[in-house]
CSV table of C-alpha atoms in Angstrom, one decimal:
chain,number,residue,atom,x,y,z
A,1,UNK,CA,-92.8,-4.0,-115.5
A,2,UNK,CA,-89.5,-2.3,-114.6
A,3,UNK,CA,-85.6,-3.1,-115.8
A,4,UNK,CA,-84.6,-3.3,-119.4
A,5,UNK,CA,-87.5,-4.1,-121.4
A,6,UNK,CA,-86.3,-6.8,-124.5
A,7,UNK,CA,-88.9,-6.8,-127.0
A,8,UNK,CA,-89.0,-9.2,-129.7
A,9,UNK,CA,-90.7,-8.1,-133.4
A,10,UNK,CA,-92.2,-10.7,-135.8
A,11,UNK,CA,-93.2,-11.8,-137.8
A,12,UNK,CA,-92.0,-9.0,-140.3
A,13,UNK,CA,-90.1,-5.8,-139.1
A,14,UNK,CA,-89.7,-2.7,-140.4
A,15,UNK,CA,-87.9,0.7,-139.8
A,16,UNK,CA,-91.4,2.5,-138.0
A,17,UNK,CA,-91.6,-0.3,-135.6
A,18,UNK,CA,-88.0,-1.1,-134.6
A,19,UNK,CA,-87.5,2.9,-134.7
A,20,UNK,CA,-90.6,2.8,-132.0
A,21,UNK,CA,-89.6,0.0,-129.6
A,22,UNK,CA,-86.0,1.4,-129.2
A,23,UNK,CA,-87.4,5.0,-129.4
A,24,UNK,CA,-89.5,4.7,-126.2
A,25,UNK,CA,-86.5,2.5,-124.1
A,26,UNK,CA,-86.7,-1.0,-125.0
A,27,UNK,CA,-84.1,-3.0,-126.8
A,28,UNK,CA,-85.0,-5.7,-129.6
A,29,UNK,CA,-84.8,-9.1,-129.1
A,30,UNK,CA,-85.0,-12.6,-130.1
A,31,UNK,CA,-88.6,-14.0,-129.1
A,32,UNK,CA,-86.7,-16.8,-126.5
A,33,UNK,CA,-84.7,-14.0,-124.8
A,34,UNK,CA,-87.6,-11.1,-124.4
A,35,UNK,CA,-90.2,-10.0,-122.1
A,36,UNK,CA,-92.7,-8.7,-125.0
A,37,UNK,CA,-93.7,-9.1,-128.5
A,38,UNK,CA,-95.1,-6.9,-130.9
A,39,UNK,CA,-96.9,-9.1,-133.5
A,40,UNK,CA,-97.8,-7.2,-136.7
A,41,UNK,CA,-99.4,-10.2,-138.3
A,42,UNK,CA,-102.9,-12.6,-138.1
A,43,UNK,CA,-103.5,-15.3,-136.2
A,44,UNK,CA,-101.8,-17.7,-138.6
A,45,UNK,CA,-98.6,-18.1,-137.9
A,46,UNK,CA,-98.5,-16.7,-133.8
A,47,UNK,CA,-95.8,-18.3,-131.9
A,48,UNK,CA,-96.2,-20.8,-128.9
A,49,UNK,CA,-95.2,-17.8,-126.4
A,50,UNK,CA,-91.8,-18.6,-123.5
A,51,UNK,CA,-92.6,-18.1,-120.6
A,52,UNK,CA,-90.6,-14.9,-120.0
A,53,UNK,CA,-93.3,-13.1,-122.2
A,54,UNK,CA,-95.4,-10.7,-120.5
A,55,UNK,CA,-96.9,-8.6,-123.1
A,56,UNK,CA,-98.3,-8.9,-127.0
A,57,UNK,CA,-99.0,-6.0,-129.0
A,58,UNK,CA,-101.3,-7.5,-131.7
A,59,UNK,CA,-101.5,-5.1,-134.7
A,60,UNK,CA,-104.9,-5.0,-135.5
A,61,UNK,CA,-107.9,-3.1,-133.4
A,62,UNK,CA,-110.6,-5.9,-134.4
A,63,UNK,CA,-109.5,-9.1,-132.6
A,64,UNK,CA,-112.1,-11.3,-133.1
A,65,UNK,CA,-109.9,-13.6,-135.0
A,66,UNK,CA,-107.3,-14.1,-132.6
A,67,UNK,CA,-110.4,-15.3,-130.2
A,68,UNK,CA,-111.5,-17.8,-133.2
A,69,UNK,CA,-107.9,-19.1,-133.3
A,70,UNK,CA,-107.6,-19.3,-129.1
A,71,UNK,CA,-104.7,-17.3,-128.7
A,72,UNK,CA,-106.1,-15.6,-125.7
A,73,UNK,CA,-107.0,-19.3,-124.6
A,74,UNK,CA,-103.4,-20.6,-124.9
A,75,UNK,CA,-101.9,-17.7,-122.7
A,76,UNK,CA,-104.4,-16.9,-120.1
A,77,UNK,CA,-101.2,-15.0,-118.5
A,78,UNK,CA,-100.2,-13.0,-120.7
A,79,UNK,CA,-101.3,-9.3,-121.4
A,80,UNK,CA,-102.8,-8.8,-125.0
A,81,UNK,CA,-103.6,-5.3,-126.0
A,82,UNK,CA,-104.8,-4.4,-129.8
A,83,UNK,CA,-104.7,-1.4,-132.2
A,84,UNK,CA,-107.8,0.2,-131.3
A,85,UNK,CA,-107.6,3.5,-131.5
A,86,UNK,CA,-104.4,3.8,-132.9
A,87,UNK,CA,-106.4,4.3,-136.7
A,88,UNK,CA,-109.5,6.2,-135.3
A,89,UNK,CA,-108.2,9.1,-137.4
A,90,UNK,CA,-108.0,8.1,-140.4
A,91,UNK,CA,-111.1,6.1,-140.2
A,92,UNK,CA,-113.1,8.6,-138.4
A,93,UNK,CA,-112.7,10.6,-142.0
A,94,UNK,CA,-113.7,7.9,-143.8
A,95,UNK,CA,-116.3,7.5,-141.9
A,96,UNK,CA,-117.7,11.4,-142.3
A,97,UNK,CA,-116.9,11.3,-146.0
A,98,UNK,CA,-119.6,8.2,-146.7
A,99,UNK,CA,-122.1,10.3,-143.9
A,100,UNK,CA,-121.7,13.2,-145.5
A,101,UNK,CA,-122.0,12.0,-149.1
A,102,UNK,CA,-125.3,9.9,-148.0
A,103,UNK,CA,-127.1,13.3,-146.8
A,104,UNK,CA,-125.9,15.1,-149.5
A,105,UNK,CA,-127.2,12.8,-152.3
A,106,UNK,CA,-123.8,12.1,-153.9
A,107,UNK,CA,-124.1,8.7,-154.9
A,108,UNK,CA,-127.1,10.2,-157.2
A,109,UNK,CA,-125.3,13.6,-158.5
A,110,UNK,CA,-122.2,10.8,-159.8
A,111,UNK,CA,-124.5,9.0,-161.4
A,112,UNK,CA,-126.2,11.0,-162.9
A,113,UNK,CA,-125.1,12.4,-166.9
A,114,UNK,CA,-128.0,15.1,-167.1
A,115,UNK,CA,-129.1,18.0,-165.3
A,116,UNK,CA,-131.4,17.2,-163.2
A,117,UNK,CA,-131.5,19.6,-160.6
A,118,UNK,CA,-135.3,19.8,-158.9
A,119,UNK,CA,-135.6,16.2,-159.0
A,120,UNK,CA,-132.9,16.0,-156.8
A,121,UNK,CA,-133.7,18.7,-154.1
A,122,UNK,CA,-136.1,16.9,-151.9
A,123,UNK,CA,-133.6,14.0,-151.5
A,124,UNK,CA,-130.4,17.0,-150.4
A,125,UNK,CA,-130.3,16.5,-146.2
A,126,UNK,CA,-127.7,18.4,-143.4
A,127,UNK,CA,-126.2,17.5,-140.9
A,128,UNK,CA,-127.0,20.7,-139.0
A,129,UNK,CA,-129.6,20.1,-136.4
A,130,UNK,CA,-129.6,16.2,-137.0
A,131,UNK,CA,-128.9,13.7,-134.7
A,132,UNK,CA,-126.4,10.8,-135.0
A,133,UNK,CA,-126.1,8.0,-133.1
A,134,UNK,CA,-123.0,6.7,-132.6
A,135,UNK,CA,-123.0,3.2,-131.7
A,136,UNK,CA,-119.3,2.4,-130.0
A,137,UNK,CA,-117.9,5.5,-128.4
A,138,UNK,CA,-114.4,4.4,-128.1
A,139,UNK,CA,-111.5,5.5,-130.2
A,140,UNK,CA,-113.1,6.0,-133.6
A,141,UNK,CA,-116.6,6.6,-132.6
A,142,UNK,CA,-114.7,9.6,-130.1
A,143,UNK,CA,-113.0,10.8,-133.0
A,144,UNK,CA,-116.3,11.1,-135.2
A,145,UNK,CA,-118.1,12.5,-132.4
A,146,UNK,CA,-115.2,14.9,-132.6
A,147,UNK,CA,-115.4,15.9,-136.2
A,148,UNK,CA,-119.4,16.1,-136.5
A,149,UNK,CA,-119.5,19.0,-133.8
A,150,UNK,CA,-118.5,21.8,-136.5
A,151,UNK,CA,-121.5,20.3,-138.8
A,152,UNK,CA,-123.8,21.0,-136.0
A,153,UNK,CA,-124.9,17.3,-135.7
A,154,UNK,CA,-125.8,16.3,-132.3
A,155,UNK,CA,-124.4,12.9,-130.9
A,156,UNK,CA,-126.1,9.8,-129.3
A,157,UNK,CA,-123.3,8.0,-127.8
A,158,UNK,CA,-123.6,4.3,-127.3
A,159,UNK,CA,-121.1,2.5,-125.0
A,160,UNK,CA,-120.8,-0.3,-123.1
A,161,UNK,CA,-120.9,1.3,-119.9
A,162,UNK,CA,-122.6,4.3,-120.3
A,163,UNK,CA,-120.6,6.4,-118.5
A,164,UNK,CA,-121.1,9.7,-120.3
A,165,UNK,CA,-119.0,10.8,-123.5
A,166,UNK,CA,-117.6,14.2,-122.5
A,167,UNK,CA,-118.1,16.1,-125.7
A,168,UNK,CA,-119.8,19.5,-126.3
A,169,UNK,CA,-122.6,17.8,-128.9
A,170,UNK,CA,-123.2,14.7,-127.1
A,171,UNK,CA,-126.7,15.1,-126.0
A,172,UNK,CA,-126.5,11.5,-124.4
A,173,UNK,CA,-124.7,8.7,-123.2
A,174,UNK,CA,-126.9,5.0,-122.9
A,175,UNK,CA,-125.0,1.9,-122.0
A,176,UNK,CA,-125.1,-0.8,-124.8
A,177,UNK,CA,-127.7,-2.5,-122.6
A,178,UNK,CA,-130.0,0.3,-123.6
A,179,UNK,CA,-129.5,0.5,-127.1
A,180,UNK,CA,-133.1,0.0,-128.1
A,181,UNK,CA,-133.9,3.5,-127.0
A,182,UNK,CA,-131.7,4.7,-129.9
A,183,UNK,CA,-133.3,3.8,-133.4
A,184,UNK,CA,-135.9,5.7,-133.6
A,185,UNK,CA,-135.2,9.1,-132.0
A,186,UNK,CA,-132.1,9.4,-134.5
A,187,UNK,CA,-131.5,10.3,-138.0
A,188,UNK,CA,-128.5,9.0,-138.9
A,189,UNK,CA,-126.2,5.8,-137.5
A,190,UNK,CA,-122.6,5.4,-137.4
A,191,UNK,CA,-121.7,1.5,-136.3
A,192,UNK,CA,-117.9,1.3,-134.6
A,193,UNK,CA,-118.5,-1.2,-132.1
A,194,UNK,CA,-116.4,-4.3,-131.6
A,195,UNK,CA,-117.7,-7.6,-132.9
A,196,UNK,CA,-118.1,-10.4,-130.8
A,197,UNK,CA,-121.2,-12.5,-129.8
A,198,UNK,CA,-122.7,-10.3,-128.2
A,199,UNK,CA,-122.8,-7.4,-131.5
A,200,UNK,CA,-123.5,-10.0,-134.1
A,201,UNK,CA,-126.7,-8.2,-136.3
A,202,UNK,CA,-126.8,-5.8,-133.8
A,203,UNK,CA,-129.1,-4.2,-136.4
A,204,UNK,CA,-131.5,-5.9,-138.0
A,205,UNK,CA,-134.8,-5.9,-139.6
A,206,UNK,CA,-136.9,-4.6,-136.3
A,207,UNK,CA,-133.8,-1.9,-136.1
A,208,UNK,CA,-134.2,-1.0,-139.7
A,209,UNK,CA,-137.9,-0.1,-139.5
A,210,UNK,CA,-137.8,2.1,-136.6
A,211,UNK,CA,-134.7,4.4,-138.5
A,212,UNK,CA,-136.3,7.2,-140.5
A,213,UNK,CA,-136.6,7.0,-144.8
A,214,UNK,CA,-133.9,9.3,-144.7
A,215,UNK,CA,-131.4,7.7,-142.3
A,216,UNK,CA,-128.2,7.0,-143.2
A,217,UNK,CA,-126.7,3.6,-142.0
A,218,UNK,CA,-122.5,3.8,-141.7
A,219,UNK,CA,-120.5,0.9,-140.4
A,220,UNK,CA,-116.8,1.2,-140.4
A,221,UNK,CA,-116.4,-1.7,-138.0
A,222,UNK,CA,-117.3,-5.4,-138.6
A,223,UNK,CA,-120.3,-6.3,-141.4
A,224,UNK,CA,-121.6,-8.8,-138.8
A,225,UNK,CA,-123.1,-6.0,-137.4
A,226,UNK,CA,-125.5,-5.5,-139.9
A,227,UNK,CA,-127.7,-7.8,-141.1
A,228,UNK,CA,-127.7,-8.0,-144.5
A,229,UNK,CA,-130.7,-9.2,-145.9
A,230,UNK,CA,-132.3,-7.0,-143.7
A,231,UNK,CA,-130.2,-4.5,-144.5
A,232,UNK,CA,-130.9,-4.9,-148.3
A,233,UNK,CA,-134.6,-4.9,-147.8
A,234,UNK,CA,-134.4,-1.6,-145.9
A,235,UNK,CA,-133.0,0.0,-149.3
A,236,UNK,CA,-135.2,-1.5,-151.5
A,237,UNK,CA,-138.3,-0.5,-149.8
A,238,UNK,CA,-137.5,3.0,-148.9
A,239,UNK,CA,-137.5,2.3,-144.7
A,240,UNK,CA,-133.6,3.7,-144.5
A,241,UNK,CA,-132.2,6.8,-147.0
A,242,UNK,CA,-129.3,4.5,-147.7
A,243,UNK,CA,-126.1,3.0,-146.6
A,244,UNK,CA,-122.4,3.4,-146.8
A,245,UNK,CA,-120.4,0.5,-146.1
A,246,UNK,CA,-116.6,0.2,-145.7
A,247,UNK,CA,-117.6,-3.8,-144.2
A,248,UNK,CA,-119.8,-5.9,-145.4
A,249,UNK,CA,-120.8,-9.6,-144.4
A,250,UNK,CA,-119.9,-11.6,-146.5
A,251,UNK,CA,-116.4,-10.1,-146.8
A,252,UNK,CA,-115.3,-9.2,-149.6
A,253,UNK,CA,-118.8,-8.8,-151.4
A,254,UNK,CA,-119.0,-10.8,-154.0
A,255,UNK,CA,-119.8,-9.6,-157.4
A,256,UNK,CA,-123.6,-9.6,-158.2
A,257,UNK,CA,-124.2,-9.4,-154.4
A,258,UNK,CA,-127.8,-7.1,-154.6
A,259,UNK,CA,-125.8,-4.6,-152.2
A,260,UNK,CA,-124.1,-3.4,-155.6
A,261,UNK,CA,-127.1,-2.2,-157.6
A,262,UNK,CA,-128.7,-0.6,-154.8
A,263,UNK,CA,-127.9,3.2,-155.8
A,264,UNK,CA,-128.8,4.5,-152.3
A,265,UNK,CA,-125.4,2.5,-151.1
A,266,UNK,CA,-121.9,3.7,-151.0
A,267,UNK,CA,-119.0,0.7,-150.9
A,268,UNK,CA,-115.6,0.9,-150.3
A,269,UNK,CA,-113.5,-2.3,-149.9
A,270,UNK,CA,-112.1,-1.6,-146.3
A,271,UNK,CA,-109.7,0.8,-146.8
A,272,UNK,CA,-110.9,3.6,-144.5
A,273,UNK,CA,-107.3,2.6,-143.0
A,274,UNK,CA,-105.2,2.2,-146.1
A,275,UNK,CA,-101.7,0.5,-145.6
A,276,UNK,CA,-100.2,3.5,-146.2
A,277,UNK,CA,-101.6,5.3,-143.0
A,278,UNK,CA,-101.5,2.1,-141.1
A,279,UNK,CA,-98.0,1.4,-140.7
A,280,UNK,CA,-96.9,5.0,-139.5
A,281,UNK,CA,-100.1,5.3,-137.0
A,282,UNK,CA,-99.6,1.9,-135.6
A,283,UNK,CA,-95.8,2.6,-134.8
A,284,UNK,CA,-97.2,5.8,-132.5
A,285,UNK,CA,-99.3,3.2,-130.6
A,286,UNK,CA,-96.7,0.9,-130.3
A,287,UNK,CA,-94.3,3.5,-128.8
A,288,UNK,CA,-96.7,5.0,-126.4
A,289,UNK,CA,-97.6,1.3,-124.8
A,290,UNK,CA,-94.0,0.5,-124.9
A,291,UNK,CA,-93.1,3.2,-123.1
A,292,UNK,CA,-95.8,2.5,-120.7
A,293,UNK,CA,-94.8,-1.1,-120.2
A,294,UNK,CA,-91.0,0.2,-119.4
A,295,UNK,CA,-92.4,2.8,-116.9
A,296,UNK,CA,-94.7,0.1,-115.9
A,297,UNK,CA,-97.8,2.0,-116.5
A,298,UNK,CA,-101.2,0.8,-117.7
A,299,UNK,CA,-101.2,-0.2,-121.3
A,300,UNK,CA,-103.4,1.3,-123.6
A,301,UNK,CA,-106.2,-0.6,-125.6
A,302,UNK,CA,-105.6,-3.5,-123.2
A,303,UNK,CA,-107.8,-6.5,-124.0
A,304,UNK,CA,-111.0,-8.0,-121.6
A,305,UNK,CA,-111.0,-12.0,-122.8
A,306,UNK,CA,-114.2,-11.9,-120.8
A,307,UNK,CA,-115.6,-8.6,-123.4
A,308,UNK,CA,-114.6,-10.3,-126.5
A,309,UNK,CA,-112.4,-7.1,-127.2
């Protein structure tokens, strides 16, 4: 990937983005006439590619709906890389404000309109001395790996190769092949994995039981990862200390869906990565891969059609 890189945009553009491809080298272009594409939209919509394209940045870090559509299918040739990692920020803190205010008992003290201070003590947790699994150690899960260590949490990490997570509270790495060993020798769970197949309900009813009654269950990454009936039985019954859930399956939740009533759930529509953040953070990625793809470097956050990710 050498010469003058001619990167198209579509199928909106702003200032951030066109500021980031001519930033880091490239020139914008006309989809016929370029060698890449940065594609800030769904899979509705994506072009049939030329054959001069080489690359596609896809704007989102969950692709599972590009698979579903075949766009991988329809251009086994070209490289795809996502967003992942590119938000891990900004959701990593979303991601420690619904831990945090699960230990603590939050949901509870908001509720709550009279003092009722003893009643509440035995329920109060820390994360000092806990452990947390953190199931998907890549970009996010890194990142709340990161900002747990000043709690004093220590970290299960959980990725798909095992290779270990160098971090100074990561007790452990197990490869996702492993991930039985997990449930019940932690107190807490963070979910960032990808979703494909392979992590649909990756915790269910048998996972559920072996978490302690005062785990916390967080998933900032697909709801499918959850089940939710399960899930929902878990509350009720006391086998899990709650949940907090920026996903949810189905998605959105509908209203009068049990998860609502539960008080020992948090919910917040998916906005641990709120436009506002998005647009600015993405526009970092896109300048760091284009200025790999002029160098000719590896791209980051490329995509493995084979993974699912």
């Amino acid at each position: 990937m050498t010469g003058a890189a001619r990167i198209a945009l579509a199928p909106l553009t702003s200032d951030f983005l066109e500021q980031a491809i001519t930033g880091a080298g490239a020139r914008l272009s006309e989809l016929s006439d370029a060698r890449a594409l940065v594609w800030d939209g769904g899979p509705n919509g994506f072009p049939d590619l030329p054959e001069s394209i080489e690359w596609v940045q896809l704007y989102s870090a969950g692709v599972e709906e590009f698979f579903d559509a075949g766009i991988f299918e329809r251009h086994p040739n070209v490289v795809f890389t996502s967003a992942a990692g590119a938000f891990a920020k900004s959701v990593a803190e979303a991601t420690m404000a619904l831990l945090l205010a699960g230990v603590r008992y939050l949901p509870e003290h908001i509720r709550a309109h009279s003092w009722r201070q003893t009643e509440f003590f035995p329920h109060i947790g820390t994360l000092r001395g806990a452990t947390v699994a953190v199931v998907g150690a890549g970009g996010i899960g890194r990142e709340v790996i990161a900002m747990l260590e000043p709690f004093g949490a220590r970290v299960i990490a959980v990725n798909r190769s095992g290779r270990p997570v160098d971090a100074p509270n990561v007790v452990e790495t197990i490869p996702a092949e492993r991930i039985s060993e997990v449930w019940a020798r932690t107190d807490h769970v963070v979910v960032a994995a990808p979703a494909t197949d392979g992590t649909r309900h990756l915790i269910g009813k048998d996972e559920l039981t072996q978490l302690k009654p005062h785990s916390w269950v967080i998933n900032v990454a697909r709801g499918s990862l959850i089940d939710t009936e399960a899930l929902v039985a878990a509350l009720r019954e006391g086998a899990v200390g709650g949940a907090g859930l920026d996903v949810t399956d189905p998605e959105p939740l509908p209203d009068g869906h049990p998860l609502w009533d539960l008080p020992n759930v948090i919910i917040t529509p998916h906005d641990s990565n709120p436009p506002q953040l998005r647009t600015a953070a993405f526009a970092e990625h896109v300048a760091a891969n284009v200025t790999r793809f002029v160098q000719g470097r590896e791209l980051i956050a490329r995509i493995d059609p084979e993974a699912g990710y």
